[in-house]
XYZ file of N, CA and C in Angstrom:
540
model
N 175.366 164.932 52.946
C 174.846 163.888 53.959
C 175.325 162.616 53.455
N 175.961 161.899 54.448
C 176.284 160.557 54.198
C 175.257 159.501 54.700
N 174.716 158.704 53.902
C 173.657 157.758 54.245
C 173.975 156.421 53.759
N 173.554 155.448 54.597
C 173.475 153.962 54.286
C 172.276 153.255 54.841
N 171.798 152.150 54.059
C 170.820 151.419 54.572
C 171.452 150.330 55.525
N 170.790 150.102 56.621
C 171.344 149.038 57.523
C 170.475 147.696 57.375
N 171.161 146.699 57.750
C 170.557 145.232 57.710
C 169.845 144.993 59.109
N 170.226 145.780 60.066
C 169.793 145.621 61.493
C 168.385 146.234 61.835
N 167.803 145.912 62.920
C 166.566 146.505 63.299
C 167.134 147.794 64.079
N 166.200 148.732 64.284
C 166.656 150.009 64.887
C 167.003 149.704 66.190
N 166.425 148.812 66.929
C 166.874 148.602 68.508
C 168.045 147.898 68.544
N 168.740 147.393 67.537
C 170.099 146.693 67.460
C 171.103 147.619 67.094
N 170.875 148.862 66.567
C 171.837 149.687 66.001
C 172.780 150.136 67.123
N 172.349 150.459 68.384
C 173.278 151.065 69.377
C 174.393 150.223 69.687
N 174.099 148.811 69.871
C 175.168 147.946 70.294
C 176.149 147.718 69.134
N 175.640 147.513 67.981
C 176.593 147.515 66.754
C 177.460 148.663 66.683
N 176.926 149.918 66.746
C 177.743 151.053 66.644
C 178.662 151.193 67.755
N 178.386 150.959 68.939
C 179.430 150.954 70.007
C 180.599 150.169 69.630
N 180.501 149.032 69.134
C 181.559 148.069 68.755
C 182.366 148.499 67.710
N 181.679 149.071 66.747
C 182.318 149.738 65.482
C 183.118 150.841 65.950
N 182.445 151.824 66.726
C 183.272 153.025 67.317
C 184.493 152.709 68.150
N 184.333 151.601 68.952
C 185.501 151.213 69.852
C 186.627 150.682 68.967
N 186.380 149.950 67.786
C 187.461 149.528 66.870
C 188.170 150.699 66.229
N 187.498 151.812 65.950
C 188.025 152.925 65.318
C 188.537 153.946 66.391
N 188.542 153.740 67.609
C 189.113 154.722 68.658
C 188.112 155.914 68.804
N 186.955 155.697 68.443
C 185.859 156.713 68.792
C 185.037 156.340 69.907
N 184.253 157.445 70.547
C 183.434 157.030 71.675
C 182.115 157.596 71.469
N 181.030 156.767 71.936
C 179.739 157.210 71.918
C 179.478 157.883 73.282
N 179.079 159.213 73.099
C 178.758 160.041 74.245
C 177.450 160.085 74.668
N 176.593 159.922 73.613
C 175.246 160.104 74.111
C 174.210 159.482 73.089
N 173.015 159.148 73.603
C 171.913 158.531 72.756
C 170.553 159.285 72.979
N 169.993 159.744 72.045
C 168.729 160.330 72.070
C 167.635 159.623 71.302
N 166.629 159.184 72.203
C 165.570 158.541 71.340
C 164.568 159.654 71.066
N 164.430 159.895 69.740
C 163.720 160.893 69.318
C 162.163 160.645 69.498
N 161.715 159.405 69.627
C 160.421 159.210 69.888
C 159.942 159.560 71.327
N 161.094 159.859 72.254
C 160.659 160.244 73.531
C 160.829 161.741 73.672
N 161.253 162.337 72.668
C 161.334 163.888 72.760
C 159.916 164.427 72.581
N 159.133 163.850 71.585
C 157.843 164.366 71.210
C 156.753 163.991 72.177
N 155.715 164.704 72.443
C 154.555 164.324 73.209
C 154.052 163.136 72.590
N 153.308 162.160 73.389
C 152.861 160.963 72.980
C 151.825 161.282 71.745
N 151.963 160.495 70.666
C 150.937 160.539 69.767
C 151.323 161.569 68.586
N 152.406 162.485 68.781
C 152.709 163.514 67.712
C 153.758 162.972 66.659
N 154.464 161.895 67.059
C 155.384 161.236 66.019
C 154.679 160.074 65.393
N 154.590 160.073 63.971
C 154.049 159.009 63.362
C 154.567 157.657 63.698
N 153.730 156.647 64.105
C 154.137 155.451 64.740
C 154.998 154.684 63.673
N 154.926 154.909 62.488
C 155.821 154.168 61.509
C 157.137 154.827 61.293
N 157.369 155.911 62.145
C 158.714 156.444 61.946
C 159.286 156.473 63.417
N 160.464 156.219 63.604
C 161.122 156.384 64.797
C 162.593 156.536 64.551
N 163.452 157.181 65.561
C 164.740 157.516 65.380
C 165.560 157.472 66.484
N 166.907 157.323 66.597
C 167.777 157.541 67.681
C 168.967 158.430 67.078
N 169.511 159.281 67.699
C 170.584 160.180 67.462
C 171.632 159.773 68.333
N 172.862 159.336 67.775
C 173.994 159.125 68.577
C 175.132 160.125 68.401
N 175.537 160.536 69.497
C 176.669 161.631 69.593
C 177.934 160.988 69.744
N 178.780 161.243 68.688
C 180.123 160.402 68.791
C 181.179 161.435 68.806
N 182.352 160.932 69.401
C 183.552 161.830 69.435
C 184.802 161.169 69.118
N 185.654 161.750 68.219
C 186.990 161.227 67.913
C 187.855 162.391 67.994
N 188.541 162.641 69.192
C 189.269 163.825 69.364
C 190.388 164.013 68.353
N 191.123 163.043 67.956
C 192.141 163.269 66.882
C 191.608 163.743 65.576
N 190.419 163.364 65.140
C 189.946 163.840 63.987
C 189.296 165.286 64.184
N 188.957 165.689 65.280
C 188.322 166.981 65.533
C 189.359 168.095 65.795
N 190.552 167.624 66.403
C 191.538 168.632 66.769
C 191.842 169.461 65.646
N 192.262 169.024 64.571
C 192.788 169.934 63.460
C 191.736 170.780 62.865
N 190.395 170.327 62.789
C 189.431 171.235 62.398
C 189.117 172.321 63.443
N 189.177 172.052 64.557
C 188.809 173.089 65.649
C 189.968 174.080 65.782
N 191.253 173.635 65.467
C 192.361 174.671 65.473
C 192.419 175.483 64.410
N 191.897 174.911 63.291
C 191.882 175.788 61.880
C 190.663 176.711 61.892
N 189.567 176.472 62.676
C 188.592 177.365 62.629
C 187.590 176.819 63.672
N 187.474 177.581 64.817
C 186.785 177.355 66.050
C 185.265 177.130 65.711
N 184.688 177.680 64.652
C 183.354 177.577 64.267
C 182.877 176.160 64.041
N 183.862 175.206 63.741
C 183.578 173.677 63.630
C 182.989 173.200 64.859
N 183.167 173.832 65.946
C 182.445 173.428 67.232
C 180.901 173.448 67.084
N 180.373 174.080 66.162
C 178.743 174.133 65.749
C 178.536 172.729 65.227
N 179.441 172.045 64.708
C 179.200 170.720 63.945
C 179.701 169.460 64.642
N 180.568 169.867 65.675
C 181.124 168.722 66.459
C 180.720 168.742 67.886
N 180.477 167.618 68.737
C 180.823 166.260 68.155
C 179.679 165.917 67.090
N 180.116 164.894 66.091
C 179.225 164.465 65.219
C 177.959 163.648 65.660
N 176.885 163.851 65.001
C 175.689 162.961 65.377
C 175.219 162.108 64.192
N 175.245 160.837 64.545
C 174.753 159.822 63.542
C 173.253 159.596 63.830
N 172.399 159.777 62.824
C 170.992 159.559 62.986
C 170.663 158.040 62.533
N 169.884 157.259 63.225
C 169.408 155.978 62.806
C 167.869 156.100 62.878
N 167.335 155.998 61.608
C 165.783 156.218 61.565
C 165.268 155.068 60.885
N 163.986 154.687 61.157
C 163.196 153.750 60.500
C 162.120 154.388 59.736
N 162.115 153.900 58.449
C 161.078 154.558 57.456
C 160.528 153.473 56.619
N 159.240 153.151 56.645
C 158.795 152.120 55.704
C 159.492 150.614 56.133
N 159.831 150.408 57.385
C 160.366 149.181 57.565
C 161.911 149.036 57.353
N 162.487 149.996 56.800
C 163.963 149.993 56.528
C 164.702 150.971 57.456
N 165.891 150.637 57.956
C 166.623 151.524 58.854
C 167.668 152.162 58.082
N 167.849 153.396 58.182
C 168.831 154.311 57.406
C 169.751 154.881 58.617
N 171.029 154.945 58.139
C 172.046 155.533 59.159
C 172.451 156.879 58.344
N 172.412 157.991 58.935
C 172.872 159.264 58.233
C 173.752 160.172 59.042
N 174.618 160.890 58.672
C 175.518 161.773 59.373
C 175.779 163.047 58.362
N 175.886 164.280 58.967
C 176.183 165.276 58.139
C 177.650 165.170 57.712
N 178.001 165.637 56.454
C 179.361 165.408 55.742
C 180.166 166.667 56.373
N 181.374 166.257 56.919
C 182.311 167.219 57.268
C 182.774 168.242 56.235
N 183.018 167.637 54.985
C 183.320 168.546 53.783
C 182.235 169.536 53.570
N 181.000 169.079 53.746
C 179.869 170.155 53.441
C 179.828 171.127 54.533
N 180.293 170.784 55.858
C 180.420 171.746 56.853
C 181.427 172.939 56.481
N 182.549 172.417 55.770
C 183.694 173.372 55.324
C 182.968 174.354 54.356
N 182.213 173.900 53.463
C 181.454 174.717 52.384
C 180.538 175.678 53.163
N 179.749 175.219 54.162
C 178.847 175.965 54.883
C 179.475 177.105 55.533
N 180.591 176.831 56.042
C 181.511 177.879 56.797
C 182.401 178.576 55.946
N 182.164 178.501 54.615
C 182.801 179.347 53.722
C 184.373 179.003 53.759
N 184.656 177.819 54.037
C 186.056 177.377 54.111
C 186.376 176.207 53.291
N 186.236 176.138 52.029
C 186.607 175.027 51.369
C 188.139 174.729 51.383
N 188.851 175.564 51.842
C 190.297 175.359 52.004
C 190.614 174.339 53.086
N 189.620 174.101 53.866
C 189.884 173.115 54.945
C 189.304 171.809 54.775
N 188.817 171.529 53.507
C 188.198 170.191 53.200
C 189.378 169.057 53.365
N 190.595 169.373 53.102
C 191.591 168.400 53.297
C 191.804 168.056 54.668
N 191.340 168.945 55.738
C 191.535 168.722 57.014
C 190.174 167.754 57.516
N 189.151 167.940 56.720
C 187.991 167.278 57.023
C 187.927 165.983 56.352
N 188.788 165.644 55.507
C 188.846 164.405 54.653
C 189.064 163.200 55.685
N 189.810 163.186 56.733
C 190.018 161.843 57.548
C 188.748 161.718 58.423
N 188.151 162.800 58.887
C 186.864 162.630 59.580
C 185.832 162.032 58.797
N 185.697 162.542 57.446
C 184.663 162.112 56.591
C 184.894 160.627 56.207
N 186.151 160.158 56.078
C 186.541 158.767 55.787
C 186.028 157.972 56.896
N 186.407 158.546 58.138
C 186.147 157.733 59.382
C 184.646 157.529 59.547
N 183.821 158.559 59.403
C 182.444 158.499 59.452
C 181.818 157.512 58.410
N 182.232 157.604 57.159
C 181.965 156.676 56.134
C 182.154 155.295 56.407
N 183.260 154.944 56.954
C 183.615 153.572 57.405
C 182.721 153.131 58.542
N 182.428 154.004 59.525
C 181.599 153.667 60.668
C 180.246 153.371 60.230
N 179.775 154.139 59.334
C 178.386 153.808 58.819
C 178.222 152.641 57.938
N 179.293 152.426 57.136
C 179.420 151.054 56.417
C 179.395 149.837 57.220
N 180.378 149.759 58.101
C 180.507 148.738 59.108
C 179.211 148.508 59.982
N 178.697 149.514 60.492
C 177.556 149.567 61.343
C 176.248 148.780 60.592
N 176.157 149.310 59.281
C 175.182 148.687 58.443
C 175.063 147.404 58.047
N 176.143 146.815 57.961
C 176.299 145.441 57.421
C 176.271 144.443 58.521
N 175.988 143.157 58.317
C 175.814 142.138 59.324
C 177.144 141.949 60.098
N 176.930 141.698 61.332
C 178.089 141.579 62.254
C 178.417 140.129 62.608
N 179.536 139.767 62.562
C 179.805 138.314 63.070
C 179.560 138.294 64.567
N 178.983 137.181 64.958
C 178.629 136.976 66.540
C 179.955 136.514 67.173
N 180.545 137.399 67.790
C 181.928 136.997 68.518
C 181.511 136.887 70.013
N 182.216 135.927 70.679
C 181.963 135.804 72.059
C 182.518 137.064 72.747
N 181.988 137.480 73.948
C 182.478 138.438 74.699
C 183.924 137.992 75.216
N 184.767 139.021 75.279
C 186.150 138.820 75.812
C 186.167 138.157 77.162
N 186.967 137.237 77.433
C 186.937 136.570 78.660
C 187.262 137.562 79.767
N 187.911 138.609 79.657
C 188.321 139.528 80.654
C 187.021 140.094 81.274
N 186.189 140.321 80.405
C 184.922 141.043 80.991
C 184.039 140.013 81.632
N 184.072 138.735 81.247
C 183.313 137.751 81.901
C 183.736 137.452 83.213
N 185.091 137.408 83.547
C 185.641 136.970 84.869
C 186.021 138.202 85.756
N 185.777 139.411 85.168
C 186.257 140.570 85.882
C 185.358 140.861 87.269
N 185.991 141.233 88.347
C 184.965 141.591 89.477
C 184.977 142.969 89.677
N 185.449 143.777 88.649
C 185.477 145.370 89.035
C 184.096 145.921 88.709
N 183.282 145.162 88.161
C 181.935 145.756 87.751
C 181.989 146.233 86.277
N 180.998 146.992 86.007
C 180.948 147.477 84.578
C 182.002 148.494 84.296
N 182.503 148.349 83.113
C 183.560 149.277 82.681
C 182.812 150.332 81.754
N 183.444 151.331 81.324
C 182.940 152.446 80.717
C 182.071 152.004 79.331
N 182.670 151.183 78.617
C 182.076 150.811 77.327
C 180.816 149.889 77.688
N 180.572 149.440 78.872
C 179.420 148.680 79.202
C 178.279 149.557 79.762
N 178.561 150.888 80.089
C 177.632 151.607 80.751
C 176.803 152.412 79.554
N 175.511 152.650 80.099
C 174.723 153.519 79.069
C 174.132 154.741 80.069
N 174.243 155.815 79.666
C 173.744 156.895 80.300
C 172.199 157.157 79.874
N 171.795 156.301 79.029
C 170.203 156.505 78.673
C 169.541 156.355 79.948
N 168.608 157.157 80.224
C 167.684 157.102 81.307
C 168.315 157.562 82.720
N 169.363 158.115 82.733
C 170.169 158.405 83.953
C 169.442 159.586 84.517
N 169.465 159.461 85.894
C 168.913 160.817 86.533
C 169.976 161.748 86.903
N 169.791 162.932 86.652
C 170.777 164.073 87.055
C 170.838 164.071 88.424
N 172.086 164.633 88.979
C 172.210 164.920 90.435
C 171.444 166.139 90.733
N 170.873 166.128 91.945
C 170.187 167.242 92.398
C 171.112 167.980 93.339
N 171.173 169.401 92.964
C 172.083 170.313 93.704
C 171.268 171.381 94.190
N 171.337 171.886 95.497
C 170.480 172.859 95.944
C 171.212 174.264 95.610
N 170.847 175.383 96.078
C 171.172 176.723 95.652
C 172.538 177.015 96.179
N 172.947 176.172 97.329
C 174.340 176.415 97.807
C 175.369 175.517 97.266
N 175.007 174.673 96.322
C 175.903 173.694 95.615
C 176.156 172.395 96.242
N 175.285 172.258 97.285
C 175.247 170.800 98.051
C 174.500 169.813 97.287
N 174.976 168.610 96.955
C 174.160 167.426 96.523
C 173.090 167.111 97.530
N 172.002 166.997 97.154
C 170.873 166.547 98.026
C 170.954 165.205 98.400
N 171.614 164.284 97.720
C 171.848 163.078 98.212
C 172.642 162.787 99.242
N 173.752 163.846 99.407
C 174.564 163.738 100.725
C 173.905 164.034 101.784
N 172.758 164.754 101.915
C 172.209 165.153 103.073
C 170.998 164.179 103.490
N 170.823 163.185 102.641
C 169.788 162.151 102.846
C 169.847 161.575 104.293
N 168.760 161.548 104.825
C 168.681 160.818 106.201
C 169.250 161.539 107.538
N 170.246 162.266 107.261
C 170.884 162.925 108.605
C 170.701 164.420 108.651
N 170.474 164.996 107.536
C 170.555 166.481 107.567
C 171.919 167.028 107.501
N 172.890 166.190 107.508
C 174.274 166.585 107.436
C 175.048 165.674 106.334
N 176.215 166.143 105.974
C 177.022 165.306 105.153
C 177.270 164.022 105.764
N 177.220 162.899 104.975
C 177.356 161.474 105.395
C 178.690 161.142 105.820
N 179.809 161.961 105.054
C 181.179 161.629 105.422
C 181.870 162.879 105.468
N 182.978 162.784 106.187
C 183.861 163.947 106.389
C 184.483 164.510 105.109
N 184.827 163.527 104.267
C 185.362 163.916 103.015
C 186.608 164.643 103.144
N 186.929 165.259 101.873
C 188.118 166.066 102.035
C 188.350 166.966 100.774
């Protein structure tokens, strides 16, 4: 397990992590707030956590081609949790996954991923310079770009038993557009 103590509050980690991942060519695919998974009152109030699912296709490809069982460990998940007022970032070691799969011969393929994860944890944990937002984002009229979107709290599309999106039938009883 790779672990570091962060200087940030738990609610600041997601934004910092997104910027760090972008610099390293990785993508944040999902965020799970562990506190929302448990019924109210079952998670101790002094403990809270977020789990960030990240992807870096270049680092994953070699491991998956060498042994498809690595799919059980990928994409990687970084946990950020607060305990006793301190925030810790943790991720499972890809080299340890090699040992668990009884494939220590693949540790050399896991090395780049392990280094990347270690760098991401270290950079996310330390103080970040407050850089101004790029001018392109400030003046753009195209709306939000992928890096600015958060799927947290998104509502899934509702599809009936015939495969029709319920929203397309809203109001008319028929599809709103001819489409193609």
